[in-house]
């Protein structure tokens, strides 16, 4: 998964950084 989180984070951030359990 490589989508821009819109939180100023690089698009390489995966679901680990997003509140998706």
CSV table of C-alpha atoms in Angstrom, one decimal:
chain,number,residue,atom,x,y,z
A,1,UNK,CA,0.0,0.0,0.0
A,2,UNK,CA,1.4,3.4,-1.0
A,3,UNK,CA,-1.1,6.1,-0.7
A,4,UNK,CA,-0.7,9.6,0.5
A,5,UNK,CA,-2.1,9.7,4.0
A,6,UNK,CA,-2.6,13.5,3.8
A,7,UNK,CA,-0.9,13.9,7.2
A,8,UNK,CA,2.3,15.3,5.8
A,9,UNK,CA,3.8,11.8,5.7
A,10,UNK,CA,5.5,10.1,2.7
A,11,UNK,CA,3.3,8.0,0.4
A,12,UNK,CA,5.4,5.0,1.5
A,13,UNK,CA,3.6,4.9,4.8
A,14,UNK,CA,1.5,1.8,5.1
A,15,UNK,CA,-1.5,0.9,7.2
A,16,UNK,CA,0.8,0.5,10.2
A,17,UNK,CA,0.8,4.3,10.7
A,18,UNK,CA,-2.9,4.7,9.9
A,19,UNK,CA,-5.6,3.9,12.5
A,20,UNK,CA,-6.7,0.9,10.6
A,21,UNK,CA,-6.9,-2.2,12.8
